[in-house]
Amino acid sequence: MAKPLQVEVYNPNGKYRVISTKSMPGTRWINLLIEQDCRLEICTEKKTILSVEDIISLIGDRCDGVIGQLTEDWGETLFSALSRAGGKAFSNMAVGYNNVDVNAANKYGVAVGNTPGVLTETTAELAASLSLAAARRIVEADEFMRAGLYDGWLPHLFVGNLLKGQTVGVIGAGRIGSAYARMMPVTWKRASSMDEVLREADVEAILINCSRGPVIDEVALVEHLKANPMFRVGLDVFEDEPYMKPGLSEMKNAIVVPHIASASKWTREGMATLAALNVLGKIKGYPIWGDPNRVEPFLDENSPPPAACPSIVNSKALGLPVSKL
Ligand SMILES: O=C(O)[C@H](O)CO
């Protein structure tokens, strides 16, 4: 029999059993759960990505809710295991939920939470940082310095692109894309189609992806980077994460970072709190918050959070009531 995974247990006599598949930033989310009579088990296994079998063993015979991560495969197998254990609540600690089969969750009556509203500015700041770093070749220049190659100023040394006054093309200008456009030292306007974005944008020579890896064909991108040394890319996410397609890591005109767009302390602690409150709210039978992007009341450390689930993506399918707060 497989060895049980290591867990850290809080409030062992709590009435509701909640699992978090990973340790998450901050402590408020832990306190909120234990104050509301939850026994919290946090998986402390060293491996980065837990398998479906690992999570089944964490769920065990009785489990009221699970807080999971975007690296996990939440499909039919896990939702049926959670349902068999009596659980009706799951939340991703992420705004994206492309790792979740929502239809399978609906089939087993499990609410699926996510964490919008708290990532917008943090993600936009990383996208802006990547744009500026790519335009001004900061990573290449840093590597050059550290390698001891700088032996004096030269007219051609690391010449990049000036962004001021250019037009940036944002494909998918929702909350994050719009915040990014406002941060950039460029002019911007709304376009009506992808073709118009590509026709009008000057910053086409720099491609930034802080959404999900599969929106870019990474093999084609590597070929394009090889053929066009002046084309630059800043990637936070990868087609086959955590792997990069062959050749990408050798490209000097690519900046690659490990999916850290939401990685500010405030945002990550907020995501943990929202994910915990999604699970807690469903366990307690609370209604669903009316506007999932208006999350401030849940994040105010000086007052108790509203008695509501901050964001449940399948609330309509499950017929869950909406909060009047
Ligand atoms: O979906 C999300 O929340 C982000 O990708 C995490 O950084």
PDB file of N, CA, C and O in Angstrom, residues 127-140 159-161 163 205-208 230-235 252-255:
ATOM      1  N   ALA A 127       3.202  41.787 -16.600  1.00  0.00           N
ATOM      2  CA  ALA A 127       3.168  41.896 -18.074  1.00  0.00           C
ATOM      3  C   ALA A 127       3.894  43.163 -18.519  1.00  0.00           C
ATOM      4  O   ALA A 127       4.665  43.141 -19.492  1.00  0.00           O
ATOM      5  N   ALA A 128       3.689  44.272 -17.785  1.00  0.00           N
ATOM      6  CA  ALA A 128       4.377  45.522 -18.128  1.00  0.00           C
ATOM      7  C   ALA A 128       5.887  45.369 -17.904  1.00  0.00           C
ATOM      8  O   ALA A 128       6.696  45.815 -18.719  1.00  0.00           O
ATOM      9  N   SER A 129       6.255  44.695 -16.802  1.00  0.00           N
ATOM     10  CA  SER A 129       7.686  44.486 -16.524  1.00  0.00           C
ATOM     11  C   SER A 129       8.336  43.669 -17.638  1.00  0.00           C
ATOM     12  O   SER A 129       9.443  43.972 -18.082  1.00  0.00           O
ATOM     13  N   LEU A 130       7.642  42.610 -18.077  1.00  0.00           N
ATOM     14  CA  LEU A 130       8.194  41.785 -19.160  1.00  0.00           C
ATOM     15  C   LEU A 130       8.333  42.593 -20.440  1.00  0.00           C
ATOM     16  O   LEU A 130       9.314  42.453 -21.178  1.00  0.00           O
ATOM     17  N   SER A 131       7.328  43.461 -20.707  1.00  0.00           N
ATOM     18  CA  SER A 131       7.386  44.273 -21.934  1.00  0.00           C
ATOM     19  C   SER A 131       8.603  45.185 -21.904  1.00  0.00           C
ATOM     20  O   SER A 131       9.352  45.274 -22.885  1.00  0.00           O
ATOM     21  N   LEU A 132       8.792  45.861 -20.778  1.00  0.00           N
ATOM     22  CA  LEU A 132       9.910  46.802 -20.669  1.00  0.00           C
ATOM     23  C   LEU A 132      11.246  46.050 -20.679  1.00  0.00           C
ATOM     24  O   LEU A 132      12.204  46.465 -21.337  1.00  0.00           O
ATOM     25  N   ALA A 133      11.278  44.932 -19.954  1.00  0.00           N
ATOM     26  CA  ALA A 133      12.533  44.154 -19.891  1.00  0.00           C
ATOM     27  C   ALA A 133      12.890  43.610 -21.274  1.00  0.00           C
ATOM     28  O   ALA A 133      14.068  43.595 -21.660  1.00  0.00           O
ATOM     29  N   ALA A 134      11.853  43.178 -22.036  1.00  0.00           N
ATOM     30  CA  ALA A 134      12.120  42.654 -23.382  1.00  0.00           C
ATOM     31  C   ALA A 134      12.563  43.790 -24.300  1.00  0.00           C
ATOM     32  O   ALA A 134      13.546  43.658 -25.045  1.00  0.00           O
ATOM     33  N   ALA A 135      11.855  44.925 -24.231  1.00  0.00           N
ATOM     34  CA  ALA A 135      12.188  46.048 -25.123  1.00  0.00           C
ATOM     35  C   ALA A 135      13.607  46.535 -24.874  1.00  0.00           C
ATOM     36  O   ALA A 135      14.334  46.861 -25.810  1.00  0.00           O
ATOM     37  N   ARG A 136      14.017  46.578 -23.610  1.00  0.00           N
ATOM     38  CA  ARG A 136      15.322  47.140 -23.269  1.00  0.00           C
ATOM     39  C   ARG A 136      16.378  46.057 -22.989  1.00  0.00           C
ATOM     40  O   ARG A 136      17.457  46.370 -22.517  1.00  0.00           O
ATOM     41  N   ARG A 137      16.045  44.811 -23.290  1.00  0.00           N
ATOM     42  CA  ARG A 137      17.003  43.686 -23.264  1.00  0.00           C
ATOM     43  C   ARG A 137      17.694  43.549 -21.900  1.00  0.00           C
ATOM     44  O   ARG A 137      18.900  43.310 -21.805  1.00  0.00           O
ATOM     45  N   ILE A 138      16.911  43.739 -20.855  1.00  0.00           N
ATOM     46  CA  ILE A 138      17.491  43.803 -19.507  1.00  0.00           C
ATOM     47  C   ILE A 138      18.109  42.468 -19.060  1.00  0.00           C
ATOM     48  O   ILE A 138      19.176  42.448 -18.448  1.00  0.00           O
ATOM     49  N   VAL A 139      17.463  41.368 -19.393  1.00  0.00           N
ATOM     50  CA  VAL A 139      17.997  40.066 -18.945  1.00  0.00           C
ATOM     51  C   VAL A 139      19.327  39.762 -19.640  1.00  0.00           C
ATOM     52  O   VAL A 139      20.311  39.382 -18.995  1.00  0.00           O
ATOM     53  N   GLU A 140      19.343  39.987 -20.959  1.00  0.00           N
ATOM     54  CA  GLU A 140      20.603  39.775 -21.703  1.00  0.00           C
ATOM     55  C   GLU A 140      21.727  40.646 -21.143  1.00  0.00           C
ATOM     56  O   GLU A 140      22.870  40.211 -20.991  1.00  0.00           O
ATOM     57  N   VAL A 159      21.332  47.837 -27.745  1.00  0.00           N
ATOM     58  CA  VAL A 159      20.329  48.785 -28.251  1.00  0.00           C
ATOM     59  C   VAL A 159      18.996  48.036 -28.372  1.00  0.00           C
ATOM     60  O   VAL A 159      18.939  46.952 -28.940  1.00  0.00           O
ATOM     61  N   GLY A 160      17.944  48.616 -27.794  1.00  0.00           N
ATOM     62  CA  GLY A 160      16.617  47.982 -27.846  1.00  0.00           C
ATOM     63  C   GLY A 160      15.587  48.910 -28.469  1.00  0.00           C
ATOM     64  O   GLY A 160      15.913  49.712 -29.336  1.00  0.00           O
ATOM     65  N   ASN A 161      14.330  48.787 -27.997  1.00  0.00           N
ATOM     66  CA  ASN A 161      13.231  49.577 -28.583  1.00  0.00           C
ATOM     67  C   ASN A 161      12.739  50.639 -27.608  1.00  0.00           C
ATOM     68  O   ASN A 161      12.618  50.359 -26.410  1.00  0.00           O
ATOM     69  N   LEU A 163       9.582  52.523 -26.225  1.00  0.00           N
ATOM     70  CA  LEU A 163       8.137  52.241 -26.230  1.00  0.00           C
ATOM     71  C   LEU A 163       7.290  53.512 -26.252  1.00  0.00           C
ATOM     72  O   LEU A 163       6.146  53.474 -26.697  1.00  0.00           O
ATOM     73  N   ALA A 205       6.521  43.725 -32.355  1.00  0.00           N
ATOM     74  CA  ALA A 205       7.846  43.111 -32.319  1.00  0.00           C
ATOM     75  C   ALA A 205       8.157  42.572 -30.933  1.00  0.00           C
ATOM     76  O   ALA A 205       9.173  41.944 -30.718  1.00  0.00           O
ATOM     77  N   ILE A 206       7.255  42.836 -29.956  1.00  0.00           N
ATOM     78  CA  ILE A 206       7.396  42.262 -28.614  1.00  0.00           C
ATOM     79  C   ILE A 206       6.092  41.539 -28.300  1.00  0.00           C
ATOM     80  O   ILE A 206       5.020  42.137 -28.369  1.00  0.00           O
ATOM     81  N   LEU A 207       6.186  40.275 -27.973  1.00  0.00           N
ATOM     82  CA  LEU A 207       4.991  39.490 -27.655  1.00  0.00           C
ATOM     83  C   LEU A 207       5.074  39.066 -26.192  1.00  0.00           C
ATOM     84  O   LEU A 207       6.087  38.513 -25.764  1.00  0.00           O
ATOM     85  N   ILE A 208       4.019  39.374 -25.437  1.00  0.00           N
ATOM     86  CA  ILE A 208       4.000  39.035 -24.007  1.00  0.00           C
ATOM     87  C   ILE A 208       2.854  38.060 -23.766  1.00  0.00           C
ATOM     88  O   ILE A 208       1.742  38.291 -24.245  1.00  0.00           O
ATOM     89  N   MET A 230      15.303  40.533 -33.955  1.00  0.00           N
ATOM     90  CA  MET A 230      14.759  41.777 -33.381  1.00  0.00           C
ATOM     91  C   MET A 230      13.368  41.567 -32.771  1.00  0.00           C
ATOM     92  O   MET A 230      12.825  42.448 -32.123  1.00  0.00           O
ATOM     93  N   PHE A 231      12.756  40.419 -33.035  1.00  0.00           N
ATOM     94  CA  PHE A 231      11.461  40.094 -32.421  1.00  0.00           C
ATOM     95  C   PHE A 231      11.752  39.596 -31.008  1.00  0.00           C
ATOM     96  O   PHE A 231      12.639  38.788 -30.792  1.00  0.00           O
ATOM     97  N   ARG A 232      11.011  40.122 -30.017  1.00  0.00           N
ATOM     98  CA  ARG A 232      11.292  39.722 -28.631  1.00  0.00           C
ATOM     99  C   ARG A 232      10.016  39.209 -27.961  1.00  0.00           C
ATOM    100  O   ARG A 232       8.912  39.649 -28.294  1.00  0.00           O
ATOM    101  N   VAL A 233      10.206  38.328 -27.004  1.00  0.00           N
ATOM    102  CA  VAL A 233       9.054  37.728 -26.344  1.00  0.00           C
ATOM    103  C   VAL A 233       9.302  37.673 -24.837  1.00  0.00           C
ATOM    104  O   VAL A 233      10.439  37.493 -24.387  1.00  0.00           O
ATOM    105  N   GLY A 234       8.232  37.882 -24.075  1.00  0.00           N
ATOM    106  CA  GLY A 234       8.284  37.728 -22.617  1.00  0.00           C
ATOM    107  C   GLY A 234       7.206  36.731 -22.224  1.00  0.00           C
ATOM    108  O   GLY A 234       6.016  36.982 -22.439  1.00  0.00           O
ATOM    109  N   LEU A 235       7.596  35.592 -21.689  1.00  0.00           N
ATOM    110  CA  LEU A 235       6.621  34.528 -21.391  1.00  0.00           C
ATOM    111  C   LEU A 235       6.580  34.219 -19.899  1.00  0.00           C
ATOM    112  O   LEU A 235       7.624  33.954 -19.284  1.00  0.00           O
ATOM    113  N   LYS A 252      18.137  34.243 -27.018  1.00  0.00           N
ATOM    114  CA  LYS A 252      18.493  35.477 -26.312  1.00  0.00           C
ATOM    115  C   LYS A 252      17.353  36.489 -26.366  1.00  0.00           C
ATOM    116  O   LYS A 252      17.248  37.378 -25.520  1.00  0.00           O
ATOM    117  N   ASN A 253      16.515  36.414 -27.416  1.00  0.00           N
ATOM    118  CA  ASN A 253      15.421  37.380 -27.556  1.00  0.00           C
ATOM    119  C   ASN A 253      14.138  36.912 -26.853  1.00  0.00           C
ATOM    120  O   ASN A 253      13.052  37.410 -27.118  1.00  0.00           O
ATOM    121  N   ALA A 254      14.275  35.954 -25.917  1.00  0.00           N
ATOM    122  CA  ALA A 254      13.120  35.521 -25.113  1.00  0.00           C
ATOM    123  C   ALA A 254      13.435  35.718 -23.634  1.00  0.00           C
ATOM    124  O   ALA A 254      14.536  35.395 -23.187  1.00  0.00           O
ATOM    125  N   ILE A 255      12.474  36.259 -22.903  1.00  0.00           N
ATOM    126  CA  ILE A 255      12.576  36.299 -21.436  1.00  0.00           C
ATOM    127  C   ILE A 255      11.538  35.313 -20.925  1.00  0.00           C
ATOM    128  O   ILE A 255      10.371  35.381 -21.318  1.00  0.00           O
TER     129      ILE A 255
END
